[in-house]
mmCIF file of C-alpha atoms and ligand atoms in Angstrom:
data_model
loop_
_atom_site.group_PDB
_atom_site.id
_atom_site.type_symbol
_atom_site.label_atom_id
_atom_site.label_comp_id
_atom_site.label_asym_id
_atom_site.label_seq_id
_atom_site.Cartn_x
_atom_site.Cartn_y
_atom_site.Cartn_z
ATOM 1 C CA UNK A 125 24.029 -27.710 -0.804
ATOM 2 C CA UNK A 126 20.456 -27.863 0.485
ATOM 3 C CA UNK A 127 18.489 -30.992 -0.334
ATOM 4 C CA UNK A 128 15.383 -30.434 -2.471
ATOM 5 C CA UNK A 129 12.057 -30.901 -0.704
ATOM 6 C CA UNK A 130 10.311 -32.314 -3.764
ATOM 7 C CA UNK A 131 11.569 -34.516 -6.581
ATOM 8 C CA UNK A 132 9.842 -34.083 -9.954
ATOM 9 C CA UNK A 133 10.140 -36.395 -12.918
ATOM 10 C CA UNK A 134 9.234 -33.442 -15.124
ATOM 11 C CA UNK A 135 7.824 -29.987 -14.473
ATOM 12 C CA UNK A 136 5.036 -29.986 -17.048
ATOM 13 C CA UNK A 137 2.715 -32.851 -16.054
ATOM 14 C CA UNK A 138 -0.715 -31.778 -14.937
ATOM 15 C CA UNK A 139 -3.785 -33.526 -13.581
ATOM 16 C CA UNK A 140 -6.563 -34.264 -16.027
ATOM 17 C CA UNK A 141 -8.529 -31.006 -15.690
ATOM 18 C CA UNK A 142 -9.691 -28.771 -18.547
ATOM 19 C CA UNK A 143 -7.986 -25.694 -17.174
ATOM 20 C CA UNK A 144 -9.255 -23.452 -19.968
ATOM 21 C CA UNK A 145 -12.843 -23.991 -18.744
ATOM 22 C CA UNK A 146 -12.297 -23.099 -15.104
ATOM 23 C CA UNK A 147 -14.155 -20.244 -13.442
ATOM 24 C CA UNK A 148 -13.202 -18.742 -10.095
ATOM 25 C CA UNK A 149 -14.186 -21.766 -7.998
ATOM 26 C CA UNK A 150 -12.643 -23.935 -5.311
ATOM 27 C CA UNK A 151 -11.164 -27.126 -6.658
ATOM 28 C CA UNK A 152 -9.748 -29.263 -3.861
ATOM 29 C CA UNK A 153 -6.015 -29.928 -4.223
ATOM 30 C CA UNK A 154 -4.261 -32.624 -2.221
ATOM 31 C CA UNK A 155 -1.997 -30.581 0.082
ATOM 32 C CA UNK A 156 -2.005 -27.431 2.150
ATOM 33 C CA UNK A 157 0.739 -25.824 4.257
ATOM 34 C CA UNK A 158 0.137 -25.078 7.913
ATOM 35 C CA UNK A 159 1.997 -23.403 10.759
ATOM 36 C CA UNK A 160 0.807 -22.613 14.273
ATOM 37 C CA UNK A 161 1.818 -19.823 16.631
ATOM 38 C CA UNK A 162 1.853 -20.476 20.360
ATOM 39 C CA UNK A 163 4.057 -19.491 23.299
ATOM 40 C CA UNK A 164 5.668 -16.853 21.102
ATOM 41 C CA UNK A 165 6.883 -19.262 18.381
ATOM 42 C CA UNK A 166 5.690 -20.092 14.885
ATOM 43 C CA UNK A 167 6.016 -23.872 14.445
ATOM 44 C CA UNK A 168 5.684 -25.402 11.002
ATOM 45 C CA UNK A 169 3.285 -28.308 10.855
ATOM 46 C CA UNK A 170 4.224 -28.798 7.216
ATOM 47 C CA UNK A 171 2.072 -30.139 4.417
ATOM 48 C CA UNK A 172 -1.211 -31.652 5.461
ATOM 49 C CA UNK A 173 -3.891 -33.456 3.499
ATOM 50 C CA UNK A 174 -6.955 -32.500 5.537
ATOM 51 C CA UNK A 175 -8.872 -29.715 3.787
ATOM 52 C CA UNK A 176 -10.886 -29.013 6.935
ATOM 53 C CA UNK A 177 -9.549 -26.536 9.473
ATOM 54 C CA UNK A 178 -9.962 -27.804 13.040
ATOM 55 C CA UNK A 179 -10.145 -24.958 15.555
ATOM 56 C CA UNK A 180 -11.562 -24.615 19.081
ATOM 57 C CA UNK A 181 -15.183 -23.427 19.244
ATOM 58 C CA UNK A 182 -14.228 -20.341 21.262
ATOM 59 C CA UNK A 183 -11.755 -19.137 18.623
ATOM 60 C CA UNK A 184 -11.579 -15.372 18.018
ATOM 61 C CA UNK A 185 -11.599 -15.925 14.254
ATOM 62 C CA UNK A 186 -15.064 -17.494 14.565
ATOM 63 C CA UNK A 187 -16.658 -14.953 16.925
ATOM 64 C CA UNK A 188 -14.893 -11.664 16.603
ATOM 65 C CA UNK A 189 -13.504 -11.770 13.085
ATOM 66 C CA UNK A 190 -9.862 -11.939 14.135
ATOM 67 C CA UNK A 191 -8.941 -13.312 10.761
ATOM 68 C CA UNK A 192 -7.097 -12.269 7.603
ATOM 69 C CA UNK A 193 -6.469 -13.733 4.202
ATOM 70 C CA UNK A 194 -4.453 -13.064 1.090
ATOM 71 C CA UNK A 195 -5.038 -13.808 -2.577
ATOM 72 C CA UNK A 196 -2.171 -14.519 -4.962
ATOM 73 C CA UNK A 197 -1.620 -16.260 -8.255
ATOM 74 C CA UNK A 198 1.158 -18.523 -9.434
ATOM 75 C CA UNK A 199 1.516 -18.885 -13.206
ATOM 76 C CA UNK A 200 3.371 -21.497 -15.213
ATOM 77 C CA UNK A 201 5.969 -19.943 -17.498
ATOM 78 C CA UNK A 202 6.782 -21.155 -21.013
ATOM 79 C CA UNK A 203 9.598 -23.141 -19.353
ATOM 80 C CA UNK A 204 7.028 -25.050 -17.263
ATOM 81 C CA UNK A 205 8.217 -23.443 -14.034
ATOM 82 C CA UNK A 206 6.004 -21.791 -11.385
ATOM 83 C CA UNK A 207 6.186 -18.016 -10.993
ATOM 84 C CA UNK A 208 4.565 -16.038 -8.200
ATOM 85 C CA UNK A 209 4.044 -12.289 -8.458
ATOM 86 C CA UNK A 210 5.431 -9.922 -5.799
ATOM 87 C CA UNK A 211 4.731 -12.324 -2.906
ATOM 88 C CA UNK A 212 6.519 -10.153 -0.359
ATOM 89 C CA UNK A 213 3.913 -7.452 -0.952
ATOM 90 C CA UNK A 214 1.230 -9.925 0.130
ATOM 91 C CA UNK A 215 3.281 -10.881 3.191
ATOM 92 C CA UNK A 216 3.629 -7.206 4.118
ATOM 93 C CA UNK A 217 -0.077 -6.513 3.653
ATOM 94 C CA UNK A 218 -0.965 -9.539 5.778
ATOM 95 C CA UNK A 219 1.336 -8.265 8.499
ATOM 96 C CA UNK A 220 -0.165 -4.790 8.356
ATOM 97 C CA UNK A 221 -3.455 -6.565 9.036
ATOM 98 C CA UNK A 222 -1.934 -8.662 11.831
ATOM 99 C CA UNK A 223 -0.712 -5.512 13.569
ATOM 100 C CA UNK A 224 -4.117 -3.863 13.296
ATOM 101 C CA UNK A 225 -5.925 -6.975 14.553
ATOM 102 C CA UNK A 226 -3.402 -7.315 17.386
ATOM 103 C CA UNK A 227 -1.916 -10.653 16.414
ATOM 104 C CA UNK A 228 1.681 -11.720 15.768
ATOM 105 C CA UNK A 229 3.201 -11.084 12.349
ATOM 106 C CA UNK A 230 3.930 -13.997 10.052
ATOM 107 C CA UNK A 231 7.687 -13.843 9.370
ATOM 108 C CA UNK A 232 8.251 -13.125 5.673
ATOM 109 C CA UNK A 233 10.423 -16.252 5.372
ATOM 110 C CA UNK A 234 7.569 -18.374 6.761
ATOM 111 C CA UNK A 235 5.064 -16.741 4.402
ATOM 112 C CA UNK A 236 7.347 -17.455 1.425
ATOM 113 C CA UNK A 237 7.930 -21.017 2.586
ATOM 114 C CA UNK A 238 4.168 -21.514 2.829
ATOM 115 C CA UNK A 239 3.499 -20.347 -0.713
ATOM 116 C CA UNK A 240 6.472 -22.253 -2.120
ATOM 117 C CA UNK A 241 5.606 -25.542 -0.440
ATOM 118 C CA UNK A 242 1.888 -25.273 -1.189
ATOM 119 C CA UNK A 243 2.725 -24.663 -4.857
ATOM 120 C CA UNK A 244 5.349 -27.371 -5.197
ATOM 121 C CA UNK A 245 3.344 -30.063 -3.403
ATOM 122 C CA UNK A 246 0.392 -29.401 -5.718
ATOM 123 C CA UNK A 247 2.412 -28.748 -8.864
ATOM 124 C CA UNK A 248 0.282 -30.961 -11.179
ATOM 125 C CA UNK A 249 -2.604 -28.549 -10.426
ATOM 126 C CA UNK A 250 -0.631 -25.579 -11.784
ATOM 127 C CA UNK A 251 -2.393 -24.792 -15.082
ATOM 128 C CA UNK A 252 -0.330 -25.008 -18.269
ATOM 129 C CA UNK A 253 1.216 -21.875 -19.727
ATOM 130 C CA UNK A 254 -1.215 -20.161 -22.084
ATOM 131 C CA UNK A 255 -4.335 -21.860 -20.660
ATOM 132 C CA UNK A 256 -5.575 -18.555 -19.234
ATOM 133 C CA UNK A 257 -5.858 -20.204 -15.802
ATOM 134 C CA UNK A 258 -3.536 -19.844 -12.811
ATOM 135 C CA UNK A 259 -2.985 -21.485 -9.451
ATOM 136 C CA UNK A 260 -4.722 -19.295 -6.880
ATOM 137 C CA UNK A 261 -3.067 -19.259 -3.464
ATOM 138 C CA UNK A 262 -5.070 -18.453 -0.402
ATOM 139 C CA UNK A 263 -2.920 -17.718 2.668
ATOM 140 C CA UNK A 264 -5.120 -17.586 5.788
ATOM 141 C CA UNK A 265 -4.457 -16.200 9.255
ATOM 142 C CA UNK A 266 -6.767 -17.225 12.105
ATOM 143 C CA UNK A 267 -6.849 -16.218 15.779
ATOM 144 C CA UNK A 268 -7.686 -19.410 17.699
ATOM 145 C CA UNK A 269 -8.109 -20.704 21.240
ATOM 146 C CA UNK A 270 -10.535 -21.546 24.022
ATOM 147 C CA UNK A 271 -11.976 -18.136 24.635
ATOM 148 C CA UNK A 272 -15.128 -16.156 25.138
ATOM 149 C CA UNK A 273 -13.840 -12.679 26.086
ATOM 150 C CA UNK A 274 -13.440 -9.894 23.538
ATOM 151 C CA UNK A 275 -9.665 -9.917 23.280
ATOM 152 C CA UNK A 276 -7.005 -11.041 20.789
ATOM 153 C CA UNK A 277 -6.191 -14.732 20.617
ATOM 154 C CA UNK A 278 -3.067 -16.225 22.124
ATOM 155 C CA UNK A 279 -2.705 -18.846 19.352
ATOM 156 C CA UNK A 280 -2.792 -18.416 15.575
ATOM 157 C CA UNK A 281 -2.989 -20.615 12.541
ATOM 158 C CA UNK A 282 -1.335 -19.774 9.232
ATOM 159 C CA UNK A 283 -2.504 -21.968 6.376
ATOM 160 C CA UNK A 284 -1.990 -21.778 2.610
ATOM 161 C CA UNK A 285 -4.314 -23.719 0.365
ATOM 162 C CA UNK A 286 -4.365 -23.607 -3.411
ATOM 163 C CA UNK A 287 -6.885 -24.027 -6.194
ATOM 164 C CA UNK A 288 -6.527 -23.652 -9.963
ATOM 165 C CA UNK A 289 -8.814 -20.856 -11.174
ATOM 166 C CA UNK A 290 -9.993 -19.164 -14.346
ATOM 167 C CA UNK A 291 -11.396 -15.616 -14.675
ATOM 168 C CA UNK A 292 -13.080 -13.967 -11.663
ATOM 169 C CA UNK A 293 -15.548 -12.101 -13.879
ATOM 170 C CA UNK A 294 -16.797 -14.517 -16.521
ATOM 171 C CA UNK A 295 -15.157 -13.877 -19.886
ATOM 172 C CA UNK A 296 -12.131 -12.158 -18.329
ATOM 173 C CA UNK A 297 -10.496 -9.451 -20.385
ATOM 174 C CA UNK A 298 -11.237 -8.368 -23.958
ATOM 175 C CA UNK A 299 -12.841 -5.734 -26.188
ATOM 176 C CA UNK A 300 -16.058 -7.811 -26.177
ATOM 177 C CA UNK A 301 -15.979 -8.288 -22.393
ATOM 178 C CA UNK A 302 -17.242 -5.007 -20.967
ATOM 179 C CA UNK A 303 -18.798 -5.338 -17.512
ATOM 180 C CA UNK A 304 -21.453 -3.178 -15.866
ATOM 181 C CA UNK A 305 -21.384 -2.170 -12.230
ATOM 182 C CA UNK A 306 -24.012 -0.731 -9.899
ATOM 183 C CA UNK A 307 -23.207 1.948 -7.347
ATOM 184 C CA UNK A 308 -24.035 0.693 -3.858
ATOM 185 C CA UNK A 309 -25.489 2.863 -1.119
ATOM 186 C CA UNK A 310 -24.148 0.422 1.459
ATOM 187 C CA UNK A 311 -20.515 0.584 2.587
ATOM 188 C CA UNK A 312 -18.057 -2.280 2.760
ATOM 189 C CA UNK A 313 -15.705 -0.505 5.157
ATOM 190 C CA UNK A 314 -15.604 2.401 7.604
ATOM 191 C CA UNK A 315 -13.343 5.451 7.502
ATOM 192 C CA UNK A 316 -10.294 4.654 9.674
ATOM 193 C CA UNK A 317 -11.515 1.057 9.936
ATOM 194 C CA UNK A 318 -10.302 -2.154 8.330
ATOM 195 C CA UNK A 319 -11.032 -1.491 4.634
ATOM 196 C CA UNK A 320 -7.324 -1.334 3.753
ATOM 197 C CA UNK A 321 -6.500 -4.750 5.225
ATOM 198 C CA UNK A 322 -7.785 -8.111 4.038
ATOM 199 C CA UNK A 323 -9.984 -8.859 7.040
ATOM 200 C CA UNK A 324 -12.838 -11.259 6.319
ATOM 201 C CA UNK A 325 -15.425 -8.908 7.851
ATOM 202 C CA UNK A 326 -14.995 -6.478 4.945
ATOM 203 C CA UNK A 327 -16.139 -9.237 2.628
ATOM 204 C CA UNK A 328 -19.138 -10.197 4.781
ATOM 205 C CA UNK A 329 -20.260 -6.555 4.427
ATOM 206 C CA UNK A 330 -19.917 -6.845 0.662
ATOM 207 C CA UNK A 331 -22.303 -9.823 0.305
ATOM 208 C CA UNK A 332 -25.525 -7.780 0.336
ATOM 209 C CA UNK A 333 -24.303 -5.019 -2.032
ATOM 210 C CA UNK A 334 -22.831 -7.693 -4.326
ATOM 211 C CA UNK A 335 -26.031 -9.753 -4.259
ATOM 212 C CA UNK A 336 -28.193 -6.658 -4.928
ATOM 213 C CA UNK A 337 -26.020 -5.696 -7.895
ATOM 214 C CA UNK A 338 -26.076 -9.227 -9.337
ATOM 215 C CA UNK A 339 -29.844 -9.545 -8.846
ATOM 216 C CA UNK A 340 -30.224 -6.348 -10.879
ATOM 217 C CA UNK A 341 -28.097 -7.837 -13.686
ATOM 218 C CA UNK A 342 -24.757 -6.176 -12.912
ATOM 219 C CA UNK A 343 -21.385 -7.851 -12.541
ATOM 220 C CA UNK A 344 -20.816 -6.408 -9.054
ATOM 221 C CA UNK A 345 -21.235 -3.426 -6.737
ATOM 222 C CA UNK A 346 -19.206 -0.239 -6.908
ATOM 223 C CA UNK A 347 -18.582 1.390 -3.535
ATOM 224 C CA UNK A 348 -18.463 5.077 -2.717
ATOM 225 C CA UNK A 349 -16.462 6.655 0.073
ATOM 226 C CA UNK A 350 -18.078 5.918 3.432
ATOM 227 C CA UNK A 351 -17.926 9.552 4.636
ATOM 228 C CA UNK A 352 -19.780 11.561 1.971
ATOM 229 C CA UNK A 353 -20.807 8.930 -0.592
ATOM 230 C CA UNK A 354 -19.393 11.287 -3.162
ATOM 231 C CA UNK A 355 -16.155 9.679 -4.356
ATOM 232 C CA UNK A 356 -15.438 6.380 -6.088
ATOM 233 C CA UNK A 357 -13.844 3.795 -3.783
ATOM 234 C CA UNK A 358 -13.539 0.422 -5.467
ATOM 235 C CA UNK A 359 -15.462 -2.275 -7.271
ATOM 236 C CA UNK A 360 -16.340 -5.612 -5.618
ATOM 237 C CA UNK A 361 -12.940 -7.147 -5.005
ATOM 238 C CA UNK A 362 -10.996 -4.922 -7.393
ATOM 239 C CA UNK A 363 -9.590 -1.372 -7.425
ATOM 240 C CA UNK A 364 -10.848 1.271 -9.834
ATOM 241 C CA UNK A 365 -8.788 2.731 -12.705
ATOM 242 C CA UNK A 366 -9.714 5.313 -15.329
ATOM 243 C CA UNK A 367 -8.213 7.462 -18.031
ATOM 244 C CA UNK A 368 -8.920 11.162 -17.919
ATOM 245 C CA UNK A 369 -7.414 12.351 -21.167
ATOM 246 C CA UNK A 370 -3.848 11.026 -21.144
ATOM 247 C CA UNK A 371 -3.684 10.452 -17.417
ATOM 248 C CA UNK A 372 -4.310 7.176 -15.630
ATOM 249 C CA UNK A 373 -6.236 8.077 -12.486
ATOM 250 C CA UNK A 374 -7.143 5.930 -9.482
ATOM 251 C CA UNK A 375 -8.854 6.718 -6.178
ATOM 252 C CA UNK A 376 -6.902 7.866 -3.172
ATOM 253 C CA UNK A 377 -8.707 6.541 -0.129
ATOM 254 C CA UNK A 378 -7.831 5.095 3.258
ATOM 255 C CA UNK A 379 -10.684 2.615 3.186
ATOM 256 C CA UNK A 380 -9.952 0.673 -0.022
ATOM 257 C CA UNK A 381 -7.769 -2.390 -0.210
ATOM 258 C CA UNK A 382 -4.351 -1.292 -1.480
ATOM 259 C CA UNK A 383 -4.238 -3.521 -4.497
ATOM 260 C CA UNK A 384 -0.860 -4.934 -5.452
ATOM 261 C CA UNK A 385 -2.137 -5.242 -9.014
ATOM 262 C CA UNK A 386 -3.053 -1.569 -9.037
ATOM 263 C CA UNK A 387 0.371 -0.333 -7.881
ATOM 264 C CA UNK A 388 1.897 -2.624 -10.505
ATOM 265 C CA UNK A 389 -0.363 -1.255 -13.266
ATOM 266 C CA UNK A 390 0.496 2.305 -12.226
ATOM 267 C CA UNK A 391 4.209 1.506 -12.338
ATOM 268 C CA UNK A 392 3.853 -0.152 -15.745
ATOM 269 C CA UNK A 393 1.903 2.855 -17.062
ATOM 270 C CA UNK A 394 4.509 5.318 -15.821
ATOM 271 C CA UNK A 395 7.719 3.378 -16.498
ATOM 272 C CA UNK A 396 6.930 1.415 -19.674
ATOM 273 C CA UNK A 397 4.357 3.593 -21.442
ATOM 274 C CA UNK A 398 5.403 6.953 -19.960
ATOM 275 C CA UNK A 399 1.783 7.861 -19.212
ATOM 276 C CA UNK A 400 1.088 10.305 -16.400
ATOM 277 C CA UNK A 401 -0.542 8.654 -13.371
ATOM 278 C CA UNK A 402 -2.474 10.239 -10.524
ATOM 279 C CA UNK A 403 -3.809 8.845 -7.274
ATOM 280 C CA UNK A 404 -6.506 11.256 -6.141
ATOM 281 C CA UNK A 405 -10.164 11.554 -5.240
ATOM 282 C CA UNK A 406 -12.517 10.812 -8.153
ATOM 283 C CA UNK A 407 -15.994 12.253 -7.590
ATOM 284 C CA UNK A 408 -19.028 10.462 -9.026
ATOM 285 C CA UNK A 409 -19.766 13.718 -10.822
ATOM 286 C CA UNK A 410 -16.410 13.411 -12.575
ATOM 287 C CA UNK A 411 -17.456 10.144 -14.262
ATOM 288 C CA UNK A 412 -18.863 12.242 -17.155
ATOM 289 C CA UNK A 413 -15.356 13.493 -17.862
ATOM 290 C CA UNK A 414 -13.582 10.106 -17.894
ATOM 291 C CA UNK A 415 -12.503 8.622 -21.213
ATOM 292 C CA UNK A 416 -12.313 4.999 -20.058
ATOM 293 C CA UNK A 417 -12.691 2.895 -16.924
ATOM 294 C CA UNK A 418 -11.451 -0.460 -15.635
ATOM 295 C CA UNK A 419 -10.885 -2.378 -12.440
ATOM 296 C CA UNK A 420 -8.027 -4.601 -11.371
ATOM 297 C CA UNK A 421 -6.982 -7.167 -8.803
ATOM 298 C CA UNK A 422 -5.282 -10.533 -8.460
ATOM 299 C CA UNK A 423 -8.470 -12.485 -9.105
ATOM 300 C CA UNK A 424 -9.979 -9.988 -11.570
ATOM 301 C CA UNK A 425 -6.638 -9.179 -13.296
ATOM 302 C CA UNK A 426 -7.844 -6.227 -15.455
ATOM 303 C CA UNK A 427 -11.462 -5.816 -16.492
ATOM 304 C CA UNK A 428 -12.964 -3.203 -18.769
ATOM 305 C CA UNK A 429 -15.720 -1.242 -17.016
ATOM 306 C CA UNK A 430 -18.222 -0.614 -19.822
ATOM 307 C CA UNK A 431 -20.866 1.081 -17.691
ATOM 308 C CA UNK A 432 -21.681 2.319 -14.224
ATOM 309 C CA UNK A 433 -25.248 2.819 -13.068
ATOM 310 C CA UNK A 434 -26.616 4.764 -10.107
ATOM 311 C CA UNK A 435 -30.403 4.691 -10.051
ATOM 312 C CA UNK A 436 -31.449 6.718 -13.085
ATOM 313 C CA UNK A 437 -27.913 7.848 -13.870
ATOM 314 C CA UNK A 438 -25.772 5.882 -16.274
ATOM 315 C CA UNK A 439 -22.238 6.339 -17.568
ATOM 316 C CA UNK A 440 -20.870 4.414 -20.553
ATOM 317 C CA UNK A 441 -17.172 3.890 -21.264
ATOM 318 C CA UNK A 442 -15.770 2.608 -24.565
ATOM 319 C CA UNK A 443 -13.106 -0.076 -24.709
ATOM 320 C CA UNK A 444 -9.761 1.678 -24.722
ATOM 321 C CA UNK A 445 -6.709 0.170 -26.387
ATOM 322 C CA UNK A 446 -4.604 1.320 -23.444
ATOM 323 C CA UNK A 447 -6.315 -1.311 -21.256
ATOM 324 C CA UNK A 448 -5.101 -3.880 -23.737
ATOM 325 C CA UNK A 449 -1.545 -2.553 -23.534
ATOM 326 C CA UNK A 450 -1.608 -2.600 -19.741
ATOM 327 C CA UNK A 451 -3.174 -6.068 -19.639
ATOM 328 C CA UNK A 452 -0.558 -7.502 -21.997
ATOM 329 C CA UNK A 453 2.323 -5.945 -20.093
ATOM 330 C CA UNK A 454 1.011 -7.071 -16.689
ATOM 331 C CA UNK A 455 0.102 -10.630 -17.639
ATOM 332 C CA UNK A 456 3.255 -10.928 -19.770
ATOM 333 C CA UNK A 457 5.342 -10.278 -16.673
ATOM 334 C CA UNK A 458 3.171 -12.536 -14.491
ATOM 335 C CA UNK A 459 3.287 -15.481 -16.908
ATOM 336 C CA UNK A 460 6.960 -15.027 -17.805
ATOM 337 C CA UNK A 461 6.069 -14.354 -21.443
ATOM 338 C CA UNK A 462 8.005 -11.109 -21.423
ATOM 339 C CA UNK A 463 10.951 -9.618 -19.587
ATOM 340 C CA UNK A 464 10.350 -8.274 -16.120
ATOM 341 C CA UNK A 465 12.206 -4.962 -15.816
ATOM 342 C CA UNK A 466 10.866 -4.489 -12.275
ATOM 343 C CA UNK A 467 12.031 -7.755 -10.705
ATOM 344 C CA UNK A 468 8.444 -8.643 -9.663
ATOM 345 C CA UNK A 469 8.411 -12.230 -10.852
ATOM 346 C CA UNK A 470 9.322 -14.746 -8.160
ATOM 347 C CA UNK A 471 10.367 -18.124 -9.433
ATOM 348 C CA UNK A 472 9.389 -20.947 -7.104
ATOM 349 C CA UNK A 473 12.232 -23.412 -7.099
ATOM 350 C CA UNK A 474 12.989 -26.331 -4.932
HETATM 351 N N1 PLP B 8 -10.004 -4.743 -3.514
HETATM 352 C C1 PLP B 8 -10.469 -5.759 -2.772
HETATM 353 C C2 PLP B 8 -11.596 -5.492 -1.848
HETATM 354 C C3 PLP B 8 -9.897 -7.040 -2.887
HETATM 355 O O1 PLP B 8 -10.363 -8.064 -2.186
HETATM 356 C C4 PLP B 8 -8.828 -7.236 -3.778
HETATM 357 C C5 PLP B 8 -8.184 -8.535 -3.888
HETATM 358 O O2 PLP B 8 -7.296 -8.862 -3.179
HETATM 359 C C6 PLP B 8 -8.365 -6.136 -4.518
HETATM 360 C C7 PLP B 8 -8.981 -4.915 -4.375
HETATM 361 C C8 PLP B 8 -7.189 -6.285 -5.429
HETATM 362 O O3 PLP B 8 -6.004 -6.395 -4.679
HETATM 363 P P1 PLP B 8 -4.771 -7.187 -5.250
HETATM 364 O O4 PLP B 8 -4.430 -6.558 -6.541
HETATM 365 O O5 PLP B 8 -3.692 -6.996 -4.248
HETATM 366 O O6 PLP B 8 -5.195 -8.587 -5.398
HETATM 367 C C1 COI B 9 -8.049 -11.512 -4.922
HETATM 368 O O1 COI B 9 -8.107 -10.760 -5.907
HETATM 369 O O2 COI B 9 -7.144 -12.304 -4.763
HETATM 370 C C2 COI B 9 -9.064 -11.485 -3.899
HETATM 371 O O3 COI B 9 -8.759 -11.848 -2.814
HETATM 372 C C3 COI B 9 -10.379 -11.041 -4.292
HETATM 373 C C4 COI B 9 -11.497 -11.937 -3.911
HETATM 374 C C5 COI B 9 -11.459 -13.286 -4.517
HETATM 375 C C6 COI B 9 -11.793 -11.925 -2.469
#
């Protein structure tokens, strides 16, 4: 039998933080997991206490954006135990990014070890069940080395840090929590570029559209397709969902991040509620014909889109009870409050 890595006196004790009041902010936790790749081998450094990343000044991640990250949540179940949600999907998306950015893949076993150890070492920071907060995990992938040429790094760092978080959009989900979004004329990603992977550069390009939208009083920017500026892409850091009549529709695009939450919501809609689902282009002109709109993601979970504005044009969407049904089913599975017919929940055990 394998020896446990951590020994807990109980699995419910937490640090003295009011988890129900948290926003989506960084709260330093004591430990982070780190591994380094060099000479063709990933070597585990293990759990470290230093929250500062030390990398050479010539590192590709600093100059040329050879960098990726992931975003995941671990929830505490009613039994006090930690549950991740589809972590292998995050590992696979990170590795799709690694291939595109010409770096080595992170073995899935190493990725899982990183999220397990980072969770277990910081277990008192895992918010209590029912607090509405979760432990956010941030796996990072950095190309490092002494370099100045424009070429992929020969060394890489894989780190997982954690932070307890509350809702990404203040207020989270609810029939009184409709959010408004402003259509951006700037693009976050290029066609056939890096929009579908979690490369940091995509987020740097989103700062100006996001800031413009917030300065105008909106929750975030909504992006259009970067070719014709005619079709809906995604919202801030969340994918777009809508109901057209009975059908749950969502954009088909090569330049949006393929949200793990979105594929899960689509599967829930089809398998549990037996609603038709369609992934297809959604033109801005079609917004008039949509019955309801929302956006979803790990950080955002599911958020009701109450209005979309484009200059003088404005579209309003009522709260739809189907968002509530989807939200309950999704978060029920994530927080272990309901059965998981899909096998998505991943219990983190020692
Ligand atoms: N779109 C963008 C740009 C994101 O950053 C995220 C968050 O990861 C999402 C969508 C939602 O993806 P997921 O559901 O996998 O978290
Ligand atoms: C997530 O939903 O996990 C994200 O990564 C979005 C954002 C915080 C960048």
